[in-house]
Tab-separated table of C-alpha atoms in Angstrom:
chain	number	residue	atom	x	y	z
A	1	MET	CA	32.974	201.693	175.918
A	2	LYS	CA	34.238	198.277	176.946
A	3	LEU	CA	35.979	195.793	174.668
A	4	TRP	CA	33.926	193.013	176.231
A	5	ASP	CA	30.561	194.837	175.954
A	6	LYS	CA	27.809	192.358	175.101
A	7	GLY	CA	24.814	194.659	175.497
A	8	PHE	CA	24.257	194.709	179.246
A	9	SER	CA	25.491	197.132	181.864
A	10	VAL	CA	27.571	196.442	184.950
A	11	ASP	CA	26.744	197.799	188.374
A	12	LYS	CA	28.512	201.153	188.820
A	13	GLN	CA	30.127	200.152	192.113
A	14	ILE	CA	31.528	196.981	190.536
A	15	GLU	CA	32.794	198.974	187.552
A	16	ASN	CA	34.557	201.558	189.715
A	17	PHE	CA	36.234	198.858	191.780
A	18	THR	CA	37.397	196.749	188.834
A	19	VAL	CA	38.622	199.688	186.756
A	20	GLY	CA	40.597	201.032	189.724
A	21	LYS	CA	43.389	203.376	188.587
A	22	ASP	CA	43.584	202.010	185.058
A	23	ARG	CA	42.490	205.230	183.344
A	24	GLU	CA	45.297	207.114	185.088
A	25	LEU	CA	48.037	204.487	184.859
A	26	ASP	CA	47.243	203.461	181.287
A	27	LEU	CA	48.418	206.882	180.154
A	28	PHE	CA	51.956	205.583	180.750
A	29	LEU	CA	51.243	202.598	178.476
A	30	ALA	CA	49.020	204.119	175.785
A	31	LYS	CA	51.920	205.028	173.490
A	32	TYR	CA	53.039	201.398	173.412
A	33	ASP	CA	49.522	200.100	172.810
A	34	MET	CA	49.370	202.399	169.778
A	35	ILE	CA	52.767	201.172	168.520
A	36	ALA	CA	51.635	197.564	168.906
A	37	SER	CA	48.345	198.362	167.145
A	38	LYS	CA	50.279	199.708	164.154
A	39	ALA	CA	52.205	196.434	163.964
A	40	GLN	CA	48.956	194.478	164.387
A	41	ALA	CA	47.265	196.346	161.523
A	42	ASN	CA	50.246	195.885	159.196
A	43	MET	CA	50.289	192.185	159.967
A	44	LEU	CA	46.523	191.777	159.452
A	45	ALA	CA	46.862	193.475	156.062
A	46	LYS	CA	49.716	191.175	155.074
A	47	VAL	CA	47.719	188.003	155.848
A	48	GLY	CA	44.579	189.347	154.143
A	49	LEU	CA	42.414	190.103	157.171
A	50	LEU	CA	42.495	193.831	156.376
A	51	SER	CA	42.548	195.515	152.977
A	52	GLN	CA	45.469	197.754	152.128
A	53	GLU	CA	43.143	200.761	152.161
A	54	GLU	CA	41.875	199.857	155.641
A	55	ASN	CA	45.418	199.468	156.906
A	56	GLU	CA	46.440	202.835	155.514
A	57	GLN	CA	43.478	204.440	157.291
A	58	LEU	CA	44.454	202.794	160.557
A	59	GLN	CA	48.118	203.784	160.240
A	60	VAL	CA	47.193	207.446	159.702
A	61	ALA	CA	44.756	207.381	162.616
A	62	LEU	CA	47.258	205.704	164.947
A	63	ASP	CA	49.949	208.226	164.003
A	64	GLU	CA	47.497	211.001	164.913
A	65	LEU	CA	46.876	209.358	168.277
A	66	LEU	CA	50.623	208.995	168.864
A	67	LYS	CA	51.019	212.712	168.168
A	68	GLN	CA	48.260	213.478	170.674
A	69	GLU	CA	49.950	211.298	173.255
A	70	ALA	CA	53.358	212.929	172.704
A	71	GLU	CA	51.793	216.375	173.155
A	72	GLY	CA	50.001	215.301	176.340
A	73	ASN	CA	46.547	215.617	174.794
A	74	PHE	CA	45.503	211.954	174.954
A	75	VAL	CA	42.942	211.528	177.730
A	76	ILE	CA	40.999	208.475	178.924
A	77	ASP	CA	37.709	209.801	180.259
A	78	GLU	CA	35.086	207.967	182.292
A	79	ASN	CA	33.266	206.763	179.179
A	80	PHE	CA	36.104	204.276	178.659
A	81	GLU	CA	37.359	201.441	180.810
A	82	ASP	CA	41.016	201.660	179.806
A	83	MET	CA	43.434	202.702	177.058
A	84	HIS	CA	42.409	199.787	174.840
A	85	SER	CA	38.747	200.799	174.708
A	86	LYS	CA	39.641	204.473	174.222
A	87	ILE	CA	42.061	203.766	171.368
A	88	GLU	CA	39.685	201.381	169.618
A	89	ALA	CA	36.819	203.882	169.930
A	90	GLU	CA	39.004	206.559	168.336
A	91	LEU	CA	39.923	204.195	165.503
A	92	ILE	CA	36.267	203.345	164.866
A	93	LYS	CA	35.434	207.046	164.895
A	94	LYS	CA	38.201	207.835	162.403
A	95	CYS	CA	38.194	204.668	160.267
A	96	GLY	CA	34.753	203.087	160.582
A	97	ASP	CA	34.698	199.324	160.086
A	98	ALA	CA	38.490	199.165	159.830
A	99	GLY	CA	38.617	200.259	163.468
A	100	LYS	CA	36.265	197.433	164.393
A	101	LYS	CA	38.523	194.890	162.656
A	102	ILE	CA	41.846	195.691	164.313
A	103	HIS	CA	41.107	193.477	167.324
A	104	THR	CA	40.943	190.432	165.047
A	105	ALA	CA	43.259	187.613	166.284
A	106	ARG	CA	44.227	189.384	169.490
A	107	SER	CA	42.907	189.620	173.037
A	108	ARG	CA	43.121	192.359	175.596
A	109	ASN	CA	45.462	189.916	177.378
A	110	ASP	CA	48.211	189.948	174.752
A	111	GLN	CA	47.382	193.564	173.948
A	112	VAL	CA	48.221	194.852	177.424
A	113	LEU	CA	51.127	192.427	177.775
A	114	VAL	CA	52.877	193.663	174.640
A	115	ALA	CA	52.380	197.279	175.769
A	116	ILE	CA	53.974	196.441	179.119
A	117	GLN	CA	56.889	194.641	177.454
A	118	LEU	CA	57.557	197.640	175.188
A	119	PHE	CA	57.156	200.092	178.084
A	120	GLN	CA	59.592	198.169	180.270
A	121	LYS	CA	62.144	197.906	177.457
A	122	GLU	CA	62.193	201.661	176.879
A	123	TYR	CA	62.222	202.399	180.623
A	124	ILE	CA	65.189	200.070	181.180
A	125	LYS	CA	67.111	201.724	178.342
A	126	ASP	CA	66.471	205.170	179.836
A	127	VAL	CA	67.425	204.368	183.427
A	128	THR	CA	70.474	202.263	182.556
A	129	ALA	CA	71.806	205.204	180.547
A	130	LYS	CA	71.365	207.395	183.635
A	131	ILE	CA	73.021	204.819	185.891
A	132	GLN	CA	75.988	204.705	183.505
A	133	GLN	CA	76.109	208.508	183.626
A	134	LEU	CA	76.176	208.372	187.431
A	135	VAL	CA	78.949	205.744	187.313
A	136	GLU	CA	81.060	208.019	185.126
A	137	ILE	CA	80.473	210.963	187.487
A	138	MET	CA	81.630	208.830	190.422
A	139	LEU	CA	84.763	207.700	188.587
A	140	LYS	CA	85.681	211.266	187.659
A	141	LYS	CA	85.234	212.281	191.298
A	142	ALA	CA	87.402	209.303	192.310
A	143	GLU	CA	90.201	210.492	190.054
A	144	GLU	CA	89.834	214.055	191.306
A	145	HIS	CA	89.976	213.027	194.986
A	146	LYS	CA	92.240	209.979	194.959
A	147	ALA	CA	94.763	211.832	197.168
A	148	ASP	CA	92.162	212.908	199.745
A	149	LEU	CA	92.359	210.584	202.727
A	150	LEU	CA	89.201	209.341	204.400
A	151	PRO	CA	88.880	207.347	207.617
A	152	GLY	CA	87.613	203.885	206.804
A	153	TYR	CA	85.021	202.621	209.300
A	154	THR	CA	84.021	199.148	210.458
A	155	HIS	CA	81.526	198.566	213.289
A	156	PHE	CA	81.042	202.370	213.274
A	157	GLN	CA	84.615	202.715	214.524
A	158	ALA	CA	87.530	204.329	212.701
A	159	ALA	CA	89.490	201.386	211.330
A	160	MET	CA	92.055	202.090	208.599
A	161	PRO	CA	92.970	204.900	206.228
A	162	SER	CA	90.991	204.969	203.018
A	163	SER	CA	90.467	207.707	200.457
A	164	PHE	CA	87.660	209.430	198.652
A	165	GLY	CA	89.112	207.942	195.495
A	166	MET	CA	88.393	204.486	196.883
A	167	TRP	CA	84.975	205.557	198.174
A	168	PHE	CA	83.742	207.037	194.894
A	169	SER	CA	85.152	204.180	192.812
A	170	ALA	CA	83.584	201.583	195.134
A	171	TYR	CA	80.096	202.912	194.441
A	172	ALA	CA	80.833	203.187	190.725
A	173	GLU	CA	81.891	199.539	190.567
A	174	ASN	CA	78.921	198.377	192.629
A	175	LEU	CA	76.487	200.219	190.358
A	176	LEU	CA	78.042	198.427	187.393
A	177	SER	CA	77.355	195.126	189.153
A	178	ASP	CA	73.758	196.199	189.768
A	179	LEU	CA	73.322	196.936	186.065
A	180	ALA	CA	73.541	193.188	185.428
A	181	PHE	CA	70.067	192.872	186.959
A	182	PHE	CA	68.679	195.463	184.543
A	183	LYS	CA	70.277	193.601	181.643
A	184	ALA	CA	68.517	190.443	182.824
A	185	ALA	CA	65.206	192.307	183.165
A	186	TYR	CA	65.640	193.682	179.635
A	187	HIS	CA	66.136	190.162	178.306
A	188	VAL	CA	62.846	189.084	179.908
A	189	ALA	CA	61.023	192.123	178.487
A	190	ASP	CA	62.545	191.712	175.029
A	191	GLN	CA	60.049	189.025	173.963
A	192	ASN	CA	57.022	189.605	171.750
A	193	PRO	CA	53.789	188.157	173.187
A	194	LEU	CA	51.478	189.646	170.529
A	195	GLY	CA	49.527	186.892	168.815
A	196	SER	CA	49.245	184.736	171.910
A	197	GLY	CA	45.682	186.019	172.280
A	198	ALA	CA	44.012	185.158	175.565
A	199	GLY	CA	46.792	182.654	176.132
A	200	PHE	CA	45.756	180.022	173.626
A	201	GLY	CA	46.681	181.490	170.252
A	202	THR	CA	44.365	181.921	167.277
A	203	SER	CA	43.257	179.870	164.292
A	204	PHE	CA	43.932	182.786	161.936
A	205	PRO	CA	47.138	182.541	159.852
A	206	ILE	CA	48.878	185.434	161.609
A	207	ASP	CA	52.550	186.309	161.160
A	208	ARG	CA	54.130	186.713	164.609
A	209	GLU	CA	57.649	187.007	163.196
A	210	MET	CA	56.510	190.109	161.321
A	211	THR	CA	55.209	191.870	164.436
A	212	THR	CA	58.322	190.802	166.355
A	213	ASN	CA	60.558	192.497	163.801
A	214	GLU	CA	58.373	195.561	163.401
A	215	MET	CA	58.265	196.275	167.142
A	216	LYS	CA	62.026	195.598	167.413
A	217	PHE	CA	61.779	192.675	169.804
A	218	GLU	CA	64.844	190.462	169.820
A	219	ASN	CA	62.814	187.343	170.582
A	220	LEU	CA	59.373	185.867	170.037
A	221	ALA	CA	57.521	184.420	173.022
A	222	VAL	CA	56.697	181.228	171.142
A	223	SER	CA	54.299	179.368	173.422
A	224	SER	CA	50.983	181.188	173.780
A	225	VAL	CA	50.571	179.895	177.327
A	226	GLY	CA	54.176	180.789	178.120
A	227	ALA	CA	53.746	184.273	176.649
A	228	GLN	CA	50.935	184.971	179.083
A	229	MET	CA	53.165	183.782	181.924
A	230	LEU	CA	55.428	186.753	181.179
A	231	ARG	CA	52.822	188.892	182.927
A	232	GLY	CA	54.216	189.223	186.399
A	233	LYS	CA	57.600	187.792	185.438
A	234	THR	CA	58.548	190.952	183.566
A	235	GLU	CA	57.371	193.173	186.415
A	236	LYS	CA	59.140	191.017	188.992
A	237	SER	CA	62.397	191.202	187.015
A	238	VAL	CA	62.229	194.997	186.883
A	239	ALA	CA	61.339	195.156	190.592
A	240	PHE	CA	64.439	193.140	191.508
A	241	ALA	CA	66.642	195.336	189.301
A	242	LEU	CA	65.259	198.491	190.913
A	243	ALA	CA	65.776	197.012	194.371
A	244	MET	CA	69.407	196.100	193.670
A	245	VAL	CA	70.373	199.585	192.482
A	246	CYS	CA	68.419	201.197	195.308
A	247	GLY	CA	70.302	199.076	197.831
A	248	THR	CA	73.522	200.675	196.592
A	249	LEU	CA	72.086	204.191	196.370
A	250	SER	CA	70.572	203.962	199.866
A	251	LYS	CA	73.999	203.088	201.287
A	252	LEU	CA	75.550	205.950	199.308
A	253	SER	CA	72.966	208.375	200.674
A	254	TYR	CA	73.474	207.181	204.250
A	255	ASP	CA	77.248	207.685	203.926
A	256	LEU	CA	76.764	211.230	202.713
A	257	VAL	CA	74.340	212.100	205.501
A	258	MET	CA	76.957	210.938	208.033
A	259	TYR	CA	79.915	212.492	206.219
A	260	ASN	CA	78.098	215.835	206.190
A	261	SER	CA	77.536	215.800	209.966
A	262	GLN	CA	79.579	217.949	212.353
A	263	ASP	CA	80.962	214.818	214.056
A	264	MET	CA	82.595	213.615	210.838
A	265	GLY	CA	82.683	216.681	208.629
A	266	PHE	CA	84.244	215.001	205.595
A	267	VAL	CA	82.037	216.656	202.960
A	268	LYS	CA	80.272	219.971	202.573
A	269	LEU	CA	77.113	220.576	200.603
A	270	PRO	CA	76.654	223.924	198.861
A	271	ASN	CA	74.063	226.102	200.597
A	272	GLU	CA	71.788	225.706	197.591
A	273	MET	CA	71.589	221.948	198.225
A	274	THR	CA	70.591	222.159	201.888
A	275	THR	CA	67.458	223.006	203.834
A	276	GLY	CA	67.138	224.726	207.201
A	277	SER	CA	65.415	224.557	210.535
A	278	SER	CA	62.451	226.668	211.554
A	279	ILE	CA	63.975	227.259	215.012
A	280	MET	CA	67.737	226.569	214.779
A	281	PRO	CA	69.328	229.127	212.462
A	282	HIS	CA	72.656	227.308	212.152
A	283	LYS	CA	71.198	224.158	210.585
A	284	LYS	CA	72.029	223.146	206.994
A	285	ASN	CA	70.323	219.814	206.519
A	286	PRO	CA	71.198	217.201	203.868
A	287	ASP	CA	67.523	216.488	203.172
A	288	VAL	CA	68.187	215.520	199.573
A	289	PHE	CA	70.190	212.479	200.676
A	290	GLU	CA	67.814	211.622	203.505
A	291	LEU	CA	64.946	211.535	201.020
A	292	THR	CA	66.866	209.501	198.442
A	293	ARG	CA	67.711	207.071	201.257
A	294	ALA	CA	64.041	206.761	202.265
A	295	HIS	CA	62.774	206.395	198.702
A	296	CYS	CA	65.434	203.791	197.952
A	297	ASN	CA	64.524	201.820	201.060
A	298	ARG	CA	60.868	201.764	200.038
A	299	ILE	CA	61.723	200.650	196.517
A	300	GLN	CA	63.728	197.743	197.923
A	301	ALA	CA	60.411	196.313	199.160
A	302	LEU	CA	58.996	196.139	195.611
A	303	PRO	CA	59.985	192.528	194.806
A	304	ASN	CA	58.207	191.320	197.917
A	305	ASP	CA	55.090	193.331	197.042
A	306	VAL	CA	55.010	191.876	193.518
A	307	ILE	CA	55.589	188.332	194.778
A	308	LEU	CA	52.836	188.577	197.395
A	309	THR	CA	50.397	189.824	194.741
A	310	ILE	CA	50.899	187.063	192.158
A	311	ASN	CA	52.797	184.215	193.813
A	312	ASN	CA	49.909	181.759	194.272
A	313	LEU	CA	48.415	182.120	190.784
A	314	PRO	CA	48.229	179.254	188.275
A	315	SER	CA	48.970	179.716	184.567
A	316	GLY	CA	46.669	181.856	182.468
A	317	TYR	CA	45.477	185.423	182.885
A	318	HIS	CA	44.039	186.677	186.171
A	319	ARG	CA	42.776	190.145	187.039
A	320	ASP	CA	45.247	190.195	189.953
A	321	PHE	CA	47.856	191.298	187.397
A	322	GLN	CA	46.127	194.669	187.053
A	323	ILE	CA	47.385	195.602	190.552
A	324	LEU	CA	50.990	195.356	189.340
A	325	LYS	CA	50.590	198.656	187.528
A	326	GLU	CA	49.674	200.339	190.815
A	327	ILE	CA	52.578	198.662	192.604
A	328	LEU	CA	55.289	199.466	190.059
A	329	ILE	CA	54.651	202.565	187.983
A	330	GLU	CA	54.912	205.213	190.722
A	331	PRO	CA	58.149	203.731	192.177
A	332	MET	CA	59.582	203.500	188.657
A	333	ILE	CA	58.958	207.220	188.206
A	334	GLN	CA	60.449	207.924	191.642
A	335	PHE	CA	63.546	205.885	190.796
A	336	ASN	CA	64.035	207.995	187.675
A	337	ASN	CA	63.792	211.126	189.838
A	338	ILE	CA	66.339	209.702	192.293
A	339	LEU	CA	68.845	209.180	189.488
A	340	ASP	CA	68.243	212.713	188.202
A	341	ILE	CA	68.824	214.303	191.612
A	342	LEU	CA	72.003	212.288	192.272
A	343	ILE	CA	73.381	213.130	188.828
A	344	PHE	CA	72.757	216.784	189.747
A	345	ALA	CA	74.033	216.616	193.336
A	346	ILE	CA	77.139	214.393	193.329
A	347	PRO	CA	79.276	216.680	191.112
A	348	GLN	CA	78.650	219.516	193.596
A	349	LEU	CA	79.953	217.670	196.666
A	350	GLU	CA	82.895	219.472	198.259
A	351	ILE	CA	85.563	217.396	200.035
A	352	LYS	CA	86.805	219.143	203.171
A	353	ASP	CA	90.368	218.950	204.449
A	354	GLY	CA	92.057	218.903	207.845
A	355	TYR	CA	89.845	216.293	209.479
A	356	MET	CA	92.555	213.620	209.297
A	357	GLU	CA	94.737	215.702	211.604
A	358	GLN	CA	92.408	215.111	214.530
A	359	GLU	CA	93.896	213.005	217.324
A	360	LYS	CA	90.938	210.597	217.256
A	361	TYR	CA	92.114	209.331	213.856
A	362	ASP	CA	95.697	208.560	214.916
A	363	SER	CA	94.812	204.946	215.680
A	364	ILE	CA	93.782	204.177	212.086
A	365	TYR	CA	97.497	203.922	211.251
A	366	THR	CA	98.111	200.958	213.607
A	367	VAL	CA	98.307	198.506	210.722
A	368	GLU	CA	100.960	200.689	209.113
A	369	ASN	CA	102.896	200.668	212.409
A	370	ILE	CA	102.718	196.868	212.308
A	371	ASN	CA	103.904	196.827	208.689
A	372	HIS	CA	106.835	199.087	209.600
A	373	LYS	CA	107.911	196.661	212.347
A	374	ILE	CA	107.554	193.693	209.964
A	375	GLN	CA	109.823	195.440	207.460
A	376	SER	CA	112.352	195.840	210.294
A	377	GLY	CA	112.277	192.074	210.935
A	378	THR	CA	109.639	191.693	213.669
A	379	PRO	CA	107.259	188.722	213.151
A	380	PHE	CA	103.661	189.794	212.457
A	381	ARG	CA	102.226	188.297	215.644
A	382	ASP	CA	104.790	190.048	217.841
A	383	ALA	CA	104.324	193.334	215.994
A	384	TYR	CA	100.541	193.047	216.380
A	385	LYS	CA	100.816	192.594	220.146
A	386	GLU	CA	103.373	195.371	220.570
A	387	VAL	CA	101.287	197.924	218.695
A	388	GLY	CA	98.080	196.817	220.427
A	389	LEU	CA	99.648	197.241	223.854
A	390	SER	CA	101.006	200.662	222.909
A	391	VAL	CA	97.471	201.811	222.096
A	392	GLU	CA	96.197	200.517	225.426
A	393	ASP	CA	98.942	202.135	227.546
A	394	LYS	CA	98.756	205.418	225.607
A	395	THR	CA	102.317	205.197	224.253
A	396	TYR	CA	101.224	204.628	220.638
A	397	LYS	CA	102.333	207.266	218.144
A	398	PRO	CA	101.620	207.003	214.448
A	399	HIS	CA	104.709	207.604	212.325
A	400	LYS	CA	104.270	210.910	210.548
A	401	GLU	CA	105.625	209.483	207.296
A	402	PHE	CA	102.772	206.967	207.183
A	403	LYS	CA	100.297	209.829	206.994
A	404	THR	CA	102.107	211.654	204.226
A	405	GLU	CA	103.101	208.653	202.144
A	406	HIS	CA	99.486	207.524	201.969
A	407	ALA	CA	98.376	210.755	200.322
A	408	GLY	CA	97.898	210.108	196.636
A	409	SER	CA	98.862	206.448	196.832
A	410	ILE	CA	96.606	204.976	199.511
A	411	HIS	CA	96.155	201.807	197.468
A	412	ASN	CA	96.097	200.887	193.836
A	413	LEU	CA	92.675	202.275	193.038
A	414	GLY	CA	92.424	200.383	189.785
A	415	LEU	CA	90.373	203.172	188.229
A	416	ASP	CA	91.530	202.189	184.768
A	417	LEU	CA	90.164	198.689	185.332
A	418	ILE	CA	86.789	200.046	186.439
A	419	TRP	CA	86.697	202.323	183.392
A	420	GLN	CA	87.265	199.178	181.309
A	421	LYS	CA	84.185	197.671	182.918
A	422	VAL	CA	82.205	200.770	181.925
A	423	GLU	CA	83.354	200.477	178.317
A	424	LYS	CA	82.670	196.732	178.293
A	425	PHE	CA	79.132	197.321	179.480
A	426	LYS	CA	78.581	199.888	176.731
A	427	LEU	CA	79.857	197.511	174.065
A	428	GLU	CA	77.638	194.683	175.310
A	429	ASP	CA	74.681	197.001	175.506
C-alpha cells in the first residue's frame, strides 16, 4: 500500500531505491506517528469532519497499535512503503471508512514532520537527563579526589600541579555548557507542524491550537511554508548538539586512555573493564575509552553530513530529506550507548597514588618557587629568570612544603558553584 497510490504500479527497482531504509528506520518513528494520528482524529471530530463514533473507533485502534509498538510487535513488511501506509492500512482494516478519512487535511509531509518533532523532543529529554547524571557523577568524583594531585600538561609537557578534583569538575562544567545546545535543539523541535499539509495549509476549518495542546508542543509552527522548513533544521540542531557533547566526551576519553598508560599511570581500570592481547599476556587495554573516543569523533562529523545533504535546497518538501533518517538515527542510538557506558565506567575509575613523587614531575612546581621568591620581596621578572636558570643548570629543587601544601587545597575548585549550575539547569528545564 502507498498513500499516493492512483491505480498504477511503479517499477520494482525504482520502488526499492526510493523506499531505501524507510521500513526499518520508521520503526523508531511509528509511535509518534500514532500519537499524532490520535490528535488528528480528535481534531477532525471536533471540527465535524469525523463523527464521534468514527473518532472513538480510531482512538481504540490507535491505542491497540501503540500497544503493539511498545511490545515490539509492530512490523512494516514489504507490502507497505513506510509507517504511514502501514498505520493507515491497519486503521482501514479495523475501522473501515473512518480509517480512510483520517488523512483528511493532512499530507505525508506534515505527518512525517510532526513524528520527527515528537521523536526528537523525547530523545532530547532522555539524553539530557543522562548527561546531567554524568555531570553529577563527575562532580562527586571531583569532591572525592580534590586532594589527589595530578600533573597538568600543556604542549604534552608537564606544566603545573593540578588535581583530579579540578579535572573531574572541568568536564562536569563543560558538559553543562554543552547542554545549552540541546536546550536550543529542543526549542526548535518543540513546534507543532501538523496542519501545514504539503506546505501550503488546507481549506478545511482545522484547529491547530487543539493538536498543539494535545501533543504537548509549547509552540505552533504558524506559517505552513515555514513549518515545512523545519525539516532539516530540527535534524541539524540535534546534530550540532550531539557534536558539541561528543567533542567533550572524546577529549575525556583521550585523557583516560593516556592516564591509564604505563608512562603516566594516574588511573587504574578494574580488570572487568579492560580487554587483553592475544599474544602479550600482560596487556590490560582501555578499549572502552578508545571506542567512545572513536564513536564521538565520528558523531562530530554529523552536522557537516546534514548540511551537505540539504544545504542547496529551496523551500518546500524534497525527497532529499528522507536521507536524514539514515544519517542521524544510528548515531543518535550510539550516542545514547556512549552515555550509558560512561555512566557505568566513570564511577569505577581508581586514582593511583605515588606518581607525583617521580623526579620528572619536580619541575611542575617552578611557578610555586617563583611565588615563594616574590613573597620574600624578589620582583617577578627576576624570580622568573632565577628559577629558569636553576632548572637549566640542574640546581633547581622544589620546596617540599609546596608539594604538601597543595594537597587538598590546590586551588579553589568552586564545586559549590558548579553544583549551583546543575540545579539552575534543572529548574530551567
